[in-house]
XYZ file of C-alpha atoms in Angstrom:
539
model
C -0.060 0.192 -0.260
C 1.175 3.125 -0.741
C 2.375 5.492 2.317
C -0.732 8.451 0.964
C -3.170 5.598 0.761
C -2.216 3.947 4.373
C -2.042 7.787 6.002
C -5.744 8.846 4.242
C -6.754 5.844 6.377
C -4.951 6.891 9.635
C -7.319 9.924 9.611
C -10.083 7.278 10.794
C -7.889 5.491 12.930
C -6.374 8.259 14.773
C -4.782 6.292 17.589
C -2.718 3.791 15.314
C -0.013 2.417 17.213
C 3.346 4.045 15.794
C 5.267 0.609 16.516
C 2.796 -0.776 13.576
C 4.151 -1.882 10.587
C 2.380 0.498 8.800
C 3.541 3.655 10.802
C 7.080 2.306 10.829
C 6.364 1.982 6.670
C 5.680 5.818 6.789
C 8.346 6.606 9.093
C 11.253 4.870 6.955
C 9.385 6.754 3.831
C 9.684 9.547 4.940
C 12.974 9.554 6.408
C 14.874 6.775 5.321
C 17.128 5.730 7.785
C 21.132 6.981 7.158
C 23.432 3.531 7.174
C 26.585 3.558 8.384
C 28.758 4.925 11.518
C 27.831 8.807 12.439
C 31.399 8.856 12.740
C 32.464 7.934 9.472
C 29.624 9.896 7.772
C 32.141 12.850 8.780
C 35.375 11.128 9.145
C 35.276 9.888 5.513
C 34.278 12.756 3.540
C 36.637 15.381 6.417
C 39.637 12.967 4.760
C 38.199 13.212 1.568
C 37.746 16.989 1.583
C 42.069 17.418 3.348
C 43.010 15.384 0.513
C 41.538 18.149 -2.208
C 42.599 20.571 0.119
C 46.422 19.370 -0.115
C 46.175 19.556 -4.132
C 45.150 23.240 -3.581
C 47.285 24.679 -1.378
C 50.325 23.219 -2.248
C 52.387 25.896 -4.105
C 49.390 28.237 -4.286
C 51.593 31.473 -4.429
C 52.482 29.461 -8.043
C 52.619 31.107 -10.683
C 53.853 34.606 -9.177
C 51.704 36.616 -11.344
C 48.371 38.344 -11.964
C 46.552 35.515 -13.351
C 43.674 36.676 -15.637
C 41.066 38.688 -14.015
C 42.742 38.701 -11.087
C 44.192 41.735 -12.246
C 40.204 43.415 -11.081
C 39.269 41.502 -8.105
C 42.671 41.310 -6.066
C 43.097 45.403 -6.600
C 39.655 45.707 -5.939
C 39.553 43.267 -2.681
C 42.713 44.997 -1.067
C 40.435 48.455 -1.465
C 37.629 47.189 -0.150
C 39.706 45.859 3.064
C 41.326 49.041 3.272
C 38.797 52.125 2.315
C 35.703 49.792 2.417
C 35.352 50.633 -1.720
C 36.877 49.835 -4.710
C 39.068 52.848 -5.673
C 41.116 53.499 -9.280
C 44.767 52.147 -9.042
C 47.593 53.580 -11.070
C 48.914 52.675 -14.356
C 50.792 49.135 -14.357
C 49.482 48.390 -10.695
C 50.502 45.113 -11.561
C 54.141 45.531 -12.019
C 54.226 47.071 -8.938
C 52.116 44.971 -6.843
C 54.764 41.869 -8.012
C 57.646 43.908 -7.461
C 56.496 44.587 -3.444
C 54.985 47.756 -3.815
C 51.357 48.095 -2.681
C 51.414 51.773 -3.205
C 49.405 51.386 -6.437
C 46.477 53.437 -5.775
C 45.649 57.266 -7.777
C 46.203 59.856 -5.186
C 42.846 61.816 -5.073
C 42.174 64.253 -1.665
C 39.660 66.735 -0.943
C 37.133 68.111 -3.915
C 39.168 65.076 -6.420
C 38.430 62.393 -4.146
C 35.135 61.092 -5.650
C 36.972 61.435 -9.054
C 39.204 57.872 -7.396
C 35.622 56.135 -7.445
C 36.466 52.878 -9.332
C 33.276 51.615 -11.338
C 32.681 47.918 -10.816
C 30.163 45.758 -12.069
C 29.974 42.866 -9.465
C 28.505 42.998 -6.159
C 31.296 43.689 -3.341
C 31.144 39.820 -1.236
C 33.728 37.424 -2.971
C 35.853 40.746 -3.408
C 35.774 40.933 0.292
C 36.369 37.166 1.169
C 39.470 37.541 -1.531
C 40.299 40.386 0.473
C 40.215 38.533 3.749
C 43.042 36.421 2.604
C 45.151 39.490 1.485
C 44.435 40.889 4.866
C 45.981 38.065 6.698
C 48.946 37.116 4.329
C 49.735 40.166 2.325
C 49.219 41.375 -1.045
C 50.661 38.893 -3.023
C 49.436 35.767 -4.827
C 48.878 33.172 -2.189
C 47.227 36.267 -0.144
C 45.027 37.105 -3.101
C 44.403 33.307 -3.617
C 43.949 31.795 -0.012
C 40.372 32.435 0.533
C 39.207 30.739 -3.024
C 41.256 27.911 -2.100
C 39.619 27.687 1.480
C 35.967 27.516 -0.080
C 37.343 25.623 -2.998
C 38.233 23.030 0.320
C 35.205 23.379 2.059
C 33.038 22.894 -1.081
C 34.510 19.468 -1.145
C 33.308 18.684 2.285
C 29.887 20.475 2.021
C 29.417 17.761 -1.094
C 30.591 14.977 0.074
C 28.231 15.571 3.253
C 25.263 16.361 1.197
C 25.846 13.375 -1.206
C 26.323 10.939 1.942
C 22.045 12.829 2.884
C 20.682 12.214 -0.338
C 22.004 8.770 -0.914
C 22.117 7.896 2.495
C 25.624 6.196 1.967
C 28.686 7.401 2.937
C 30.725 5.444 0.444
C 28.597 7.365 -1.971
C 29.033 10.744 -0.040
C 32.990 10.125 -0.398
C 32.927 9.444 -3.636
C 31.336 12.496 -4.742
C 33.881 14.576 -2.717
C 36.507 12.851 -4.427
C 35.091 13.522 -7.528
C 34.980 17.317 -7.089
C 38.427 17.226 -5.863
C 39.600 15.982 -9.091
C 37.556 18.458 -11.341
C 40.059 20.343 -13.614
C 38.205 23.469 -13.813
C 37.052 23.366 -10.074
C 40.701 22.962 -8.802
C 41.944 25.851 -11.140
C 39.509 28.207 -9.549
C 40.015 27.221 -6.210
C 43.855 28.715 -6.595
C 42.769 31.688 -8.681
C 41.291 35.495 -7.231
C 38.186 35.114 -9.320
C 34.553 35.230 -8.115
C 33.148 32.121 -9.569
C 34.363 29.650 -6.672
C 32.306 31.923 -4.140
C 29.379 31.890 -5.849
C 29.600 28.130 -6.287
C 30.162 27.932 -2.676
C 27.064 29.455 -1.545
C 24.975 28.232 -4.010
C 25.968 24.903 -3.148
C 25.719 25.509 0.402
C 22.564 26.803 -0.223
C 21.183 23.701 -2.114
C 22.985 21.391 1.078
C 20.491 23.759 4.112
C 17.760 22.931 1.824
C 18.138 18.812 1.322
C 18.983 19.378 5.561
C 15.794 21.110 5.999
C 13.882 18.886 3.770
C 14.528 16.124 6.257
C 13.652 18.296 8.912
C 10.655 18.805 7.727
C 9.432 15.603 6.960
C 10.952 14.297 10.663
C 8.162 16.995 12.111
C 5.874 15.818 10.178
C 6.202 11.905 10.655
C 6.025 12.780 14.603
C 3.550 15.346 14.576
C 2.098 12.217 12.437
C 2.519 9.769 15.136
C 1.352 11.803 18.027
C -0.799 14.876 17.411
C -4.952 14.794 16.466
C -4.819 15.065 12.532
C -5.725 17.689 10.741
C -6.480 18.827 7.081
C -4.016 21.445 6.587
C -1.357 19.283 8.732
C 0.638 21.064 11.290
C 2.838 24.308 11.258
C 6.363 23.320 11.119
C 7.933 26.334 12.909
C 10.695 28.718 12.291
C 12.814 26.218 9.935
C 16.412 27.875 10.629
C 17.970 25.526 7.926
C 15.684 27.147 5.118
C 16.320 30.489 6.181
C 20.561 29.527 6.586
C 19.906 28.479 2.776
C 18.324 32.262 2.200
C 21.436 33.450 4.031
C 23.347 31.750 1.348
C 21.253 32.860 -1.684
C 21.765 36.145 -0.813
C 25.521 35.683 -0.064
C 25.067 34.166 -3.713
C 23.764 36.971 -5.337
C 26.245 39.515 -3.453
C 29.255 37.902 -5.295
C 27.172 37.844 -8.510
C 24.001 38.371 -9.796
C 23.711 35.051 -12.093
C 22.569 33.503 -7.951
C 19.129 35.277 -8.306
C 18.495 32.213 -10.727
C 19.339 29.812 -8.184
C 17.584 32.021 -5.573
C 13.842 31.872 -7.725
C 14.600 28.373 -8.367
C 15.668 26.546 -5.471
C 12.316 28.893 -3.608
C 9.924 27.129 -5.839
C 11.873 23.509 -5.127
C 11.839 24.077 -1.111
C 7.721 25.026 -1.492
C 7.261 21.992 -3.667
C 8.898 19.681 -1.340
C 6.566 20.930 1.342
C 3.948 20.107 -0.749
C 5.215 16.955 -1.462
C 5.699 16.235 2.489
C 2.219 16.839 3.094
C 0.615 14.719 0.712
C 2.643 11.732 1.702
C 1.819 11.908 5.122
C -1.905 12.289 4.084
C -3.147 15.885 4.822
C -6.343 16.229 3.069
C -5.543 19.663 1.603
C -1.843 19.655 1.302
C -1.960 22.968 -1.062
C -3.739 24.882 1.862
C -1.491 24.063 4.232
C 1.835 24.872 1.979
C -0.207 28.327 1.586
C -0.969 29.047 4.861
C 1.274 27.348 6.890
C 5.002 26.994 4.672
C 4.259 30.033 2.523
C 5.167 32.827 4.960
C 8.173 31.183 6.195
C 9.148 30.683 2.469
C 8.730 34.554 2.160
C 11.184 34.893 5.188
C 13.691 32.226 3.976
C 13.879 33.109 -0.100
C 12.862 37.312 0.481
C 13.338 38.470 3.417
C 16.567 36.653 4.144
C 18.474 37.092 0.943
C 17.540 40.537 0.786
C 19.015 41.626 3.706
C 22.089 39.727 2.901
C 22.476 41.433 -0.236
C 22.144 44.873 0.828
C 24.752 43.948 4.085
C 27.254 43.369 1.940
C 26.903 47.014 0.542
C 27.750 48.082 4.281
C 30.992 49.899 2.824
C 29.075 51.176 0.258
C 26.756 53.206 2.190
C 28.860 53.913 5.469
C 31.751 55.927 2.876
C 31.385 58.808 0.825
C 33.952 57.914 -1.931
C 31.969 54.884 -3.379
C 31.568 55.047 -7.050
C 27.758 56.878 -7.714
C 27.702 57.587 -3.567
C 26.485 61.427 -4.070
C 27.649 61.809 0.026
C 27.481 65.421 -0.306
C 24.046 65.866 -1.265
C 22.682 62.755 0.786
C 23.759 64.763 4.088
C 22.825 68.032 3.367
C 19.007 67.487 4.372
C 19.125 65.311 7.652
C 19.331 61.960 8.380
C 15.502 60.991 6.727
C 16.665 62.409 3.230
C 19.759 60.478 4.108
C 18.314 57.252 3.850
C 16.201 58.054 0.563
C 19.025 59.909 -1.131
C 21.484 56.767 -0.325
C 19.153 54.562 -1.836
C 18.216 56.315 -4.823
C 22.334 56.546 -5.700
C 22.147 52.770 -4.906
C 19.525 52.122 -7.116
C 21.041 54.141 -9.759
C 24.228 52.090 -9.849
C 22.344 48.967 -9.986
C 20.627 50.166 -13.244
C 24.229 51.334 -14.291
C 25.337 47.758 -14.135
C 22.626 46.053 -15.016
C 22.842 48.073 -18.555
C 26.819 47.092 -18.464
C 26.388 43.116 -18.132
C 23.422 43.367 -20.818
C 25.317 45.161 -23.079
C 28.809 42.921 -23.029
C 29.532 41.994 -26.354
C 33.258 42.616 -26.561
C 34.953 39.893 -28.313
C 37.664 38.151 -26.499
C 40.098 35.053 -27.928
C 38.901 32.749 -25.084
C 35.240 33.487 -24.883
C 32.939 30.777 -25.595
C 28.797 30.590 -25.722
C 26.718 27.834 -23.136
C 26.206 25.173 -25.513
C 30.091 24.659 -25.800
C 30.576 24.183 -22.122
C 29.642 20.684 -21.682
C 31.676 19.585 -24.107
C 34.649 21.332 -22.866
C 35.186 23.080 -26.483
C 36.881 26.257 -25.353
C 39.393 26.449 -22.257
C 40.571 29.665 -20.757
C 43.914 30.139 -20.901
C 44.635 31.491 -17.664
C 48.350 31.701 -17.868
C 50.748 30.609 -20.414
C 54.802 31.521 -19.989
C 57.421 30.147 -22.712
C 60.206 29.986 -21.111
C 63.734 28.384 -22.958
C 66.524 25.773 -21.322
C 65.216 25.348 -17.801
C 63.343 21.968 -18.055
C 66.286 20.018 -19.772
C 64.692 20.564 -22.900
C 64.812 24.438 -25.518
C 61.636 24.574 -25.342
C 59.820 25.322 -22.289
C 56.220 26.123 -20.767
C 54.405 27.116 -17.699
C 50.486 27.284 -18.300
C 47.446 27.205 -16.304
C 44.634 26.355 -18.552
C 40.934 26.450 -16.950
C 39.532 23.565 -18.066
C 37.198 20.353 -16.060
C 38.435 17.023 -16.146
C 37.170 15.227 -19.209
C 36.796 11.899 -17.561
C 34.310 13.675 -15.006
C 32.539 16.321 -17.473
C 31.877 13.737 -20.096
C 30.462 10.949 -17.970
C 28.276 13.701 -16.052
C 26.569 14.094 -19.591
C 25.312 10.482 -19.727
C 24.475 10.683 -16.336
C 22.661 13.744 -16.537
C 20.483 11.747 -19.538
C 19.543 8.732 -17.184
C 18.485 11.045 -14.284
C 16.047 12.501 -16.458
C 14.871 9.189 -17.832
C 14.957 8.608 -13.971
C 12.957 11.203 -12.581
C 10.228 10.732 -15.968
C 9.967 7.107 -14.596
C 9.942 7.744 -10.793
C 9.976 11.620 -10.145
C 12.240 10.590 -7.549
C 13.592 14.365 -5.894
C 16.489 13.415 -5.932
C 17.078 13.858 -9.623
C 14.497 16.178 -9.647
C 16.623 18.263 -7.827
C 19.948 18.031 -9.305
C 18.358 18.605 -12.967
C 16.682 21.577 -11.504
C 19.905 23.359 -10.099
C 22.068 21.697 -13.170
C 19.556 23.916 -15.253
C 19.848 26.904 -12.914
C 23.754 26.864 -13.977
C 23.332 26.509 -17.145
C 20.169 27.723 -19.361
C 19.772 30.920 -18.445
C 23.150 31.938 -20.250
C 21.787 31.079 -23.204
C 18.828 33.855 -23.103
C 22.379 36.653 -22.819
C 23.591 34.616 -25.854
C 20.547 35.127 -27.782
C 19.159 38.376 -26.948
C 22.781 40.085 -26.444
C 25.640 38.233 -27.517
C 27.059 38.552 -24.426
C 31.351 37.528 -23.900
C 30.857 34.347 -21.658
C 33.833 32.095 -20.610
C 33.608 28.028 -19.926
C 34.480 29.176 -16.143
C 30.847 30.506 -15.659
C 29.928 26.948 -15.736
C 31.593 25.993 -12.075
C 27.932 26.677 -10.292
C 27.251 23.521 -12.422
C 30.134 21.217 -11.460
C 28.700 19.968 -8.226
C 25.452 18.945 -9.543
C 27.344 17.200 -12.379
C 28.938 15.249 -9.753
C 26.227 14.713 -8.003
C 24.504 13.323 -11.095
C 27.341 11.002 -11.523
C 26.759 9.680 -7.796
C 23.142 9.296 -7.996
C 23.895 7.261 -11.454
C 26.812 5.520 -9.376
C 24.403 4.407 -6.505
C 22.069 2.870 -9.179
C 24.872 0.995 -10.668
C 25.742 -0.604 -7.883
C 22.103 -1.205 -6.202
C 20.294 -0.695 -2.701
C 22.414 -1.373 0.234
C 20.133 -3.768 2.085
C 20.221 -6.085 -1.240
C 21.854 -9.778 -1.204
C 25.504 -9.363 -2.148
C 25.539 -10.580 -6.202
C 27.010 -10.105 -9.859
C 25.158 -6.856 -10.063
C 26.615 -5.469 -6.808
C 29.852 -6.962 -7.429
C 30.223 -5.679 -10.865
C 28.644 -2.269 -10.403
C 31.348 -1.530 -7.449
C 33.492 -2.320 -9.640
C 32.301 -0.213 -12.664
C 32.556 2.822 -10.162
C 35.466 2.245 -8.588
C 37.218 1.997 -12.400
C 35.329 5.555 -13.296
C 36.937 7.213 -9.919
C 39.979 5.512 -11.332
C 39.846 7.012 -14.725
C 39.231 10.408 -13.180
C 42.247 10.455 -10.753
C 44.461 9.466 -13.759
C 42.416 12.119 -16.117
C 43.773 14.764 -13.364
C 47.105 13.529 -12.735
C 47.570 13.699 -16.284
C 46.133 16.861 -16.668
C 47.760 18.235 -13.691
C 50.788 20.139 -14.675
C 48.822 22.407 -17.127
C 46.317 23.416 -14.183
C 49.109 24.438 -11.776
C 51.780 26.115 -14.243
C 54.344 23.180 -13.317
C 57.646 23.631 -15.523
C 57.157 21.346 -18.475
C 58.828 20.548 -22.162
C 56.693 22.196 -24.902
C 55.831 19.072 -26.219
C 54.272 17.676 -22.894
C 52.200 20.925 -22.869
C 51.156 20.029 -26.362
C 50.226 16.919 -25.529
C 47.745 17.950 -23.400
C 46.024 20.363 -25.228
C 43.384 17.280 -26.479
C 41.456 19.283 -28.950
C 44.680 20.934 -30.090
C 43.389 24.691 -31.638
C 40.820 24.867 -29.423
C 42.493 24.461 -25.942
C 45.520 27.063 -27.053
């Protein structure tokens, strides 16, 4: 008998024994038990995180150069932790930094000070996070890459834990964390002071919080079902701190890049649909009314108020000082506190509109730009850094390179896994497949609008928020291949485990092969060339 069938019958027998097989069936279906040791549930993912962290932190300051868009974010970040806003730098500021000179700012005082305000087109949070590393370790390559390495490493732990929760398997959770640790694009962005790794981290953290909230919500509904008088709409589920935490994370994602907005909208809808499914599964007679009356108000707090407050908080430095771009401090302070608030808000909205028009009209050609349809196929990686030298590696022609590209075994395996998830979701409506497909789509499909509507300049590394969900897709399919943990051991589980283990080994070998051109290792030109798998498309 289906859970919903039994639950509807429970209205006729509200005193049903919670230890009965039917009551246990509701609990097991609503909140499947977590298998394995809780100790290993943490220790295994932590060990995988340490492995990924070692890869990312070893020789983090190499190359000693301003790599790709570090030329913007490293300096903006240092300006934020120094003056709370971004300021204009002198000519050849990058050379001065690499020479150890941090006095790289235009000299402006008095009436001309506002001329030094730098016009920036991304919100401040990602740069604040980069600036924290610079504050700790100095204005040098290690300092401005430190925060990226920290959040890249932490994201491995977060993904391993959320995969464990979704699959109820510590082994599969560790498998997911390992694949993320071995992805080339994730590795490179974890060692580069760009914003996208921070966007990915906050999106993944929000998703993880919602998965925890889903479990907590269903647990409360089961407890209500087992102990309280039944009602047509079901109970109120309280404040739901995990969902509010997800809203804060989504606000932080938007505080790094505006593309976090797509995830915020999608995750809000997804969470409310989960609430609807939970109320239906436990058997309330009017689940839609229950969602609108009891879940939606908390949803507005979590997905509207919390993200808005978080996003606005990232602009504190701009509001608190007179020297931010477009701040108009003099006029705002001329007519009292009430006018100060109104004029500050007006100036801020005007600034946001300028940024919006900039992004919507960004069509500058770039040799490494690519369209969204090319990203899953790795057709146009980004050369973050390249230095050709001679007679330093045992042969005449030598190369140092940092290539922004994913590990092909993982990315192409993910394509197959995503197709499998589509079929799985169509056949079973499994929530895990639907959640992963939705998150992947939100990291990819919105960019097609910009590609079609405005021919916007885009790069492969914009796809980094998709990568954790690609790994989750592979992990869910790995669980299907191996089979359920409770099944009798046999040929299927043996072959399935061998296949999944072989895939992990191939990913490790593939990453090891690419590592020299992901980390700027000095090697002969011929060996660098051999790693350009698609020849000119990767050069």
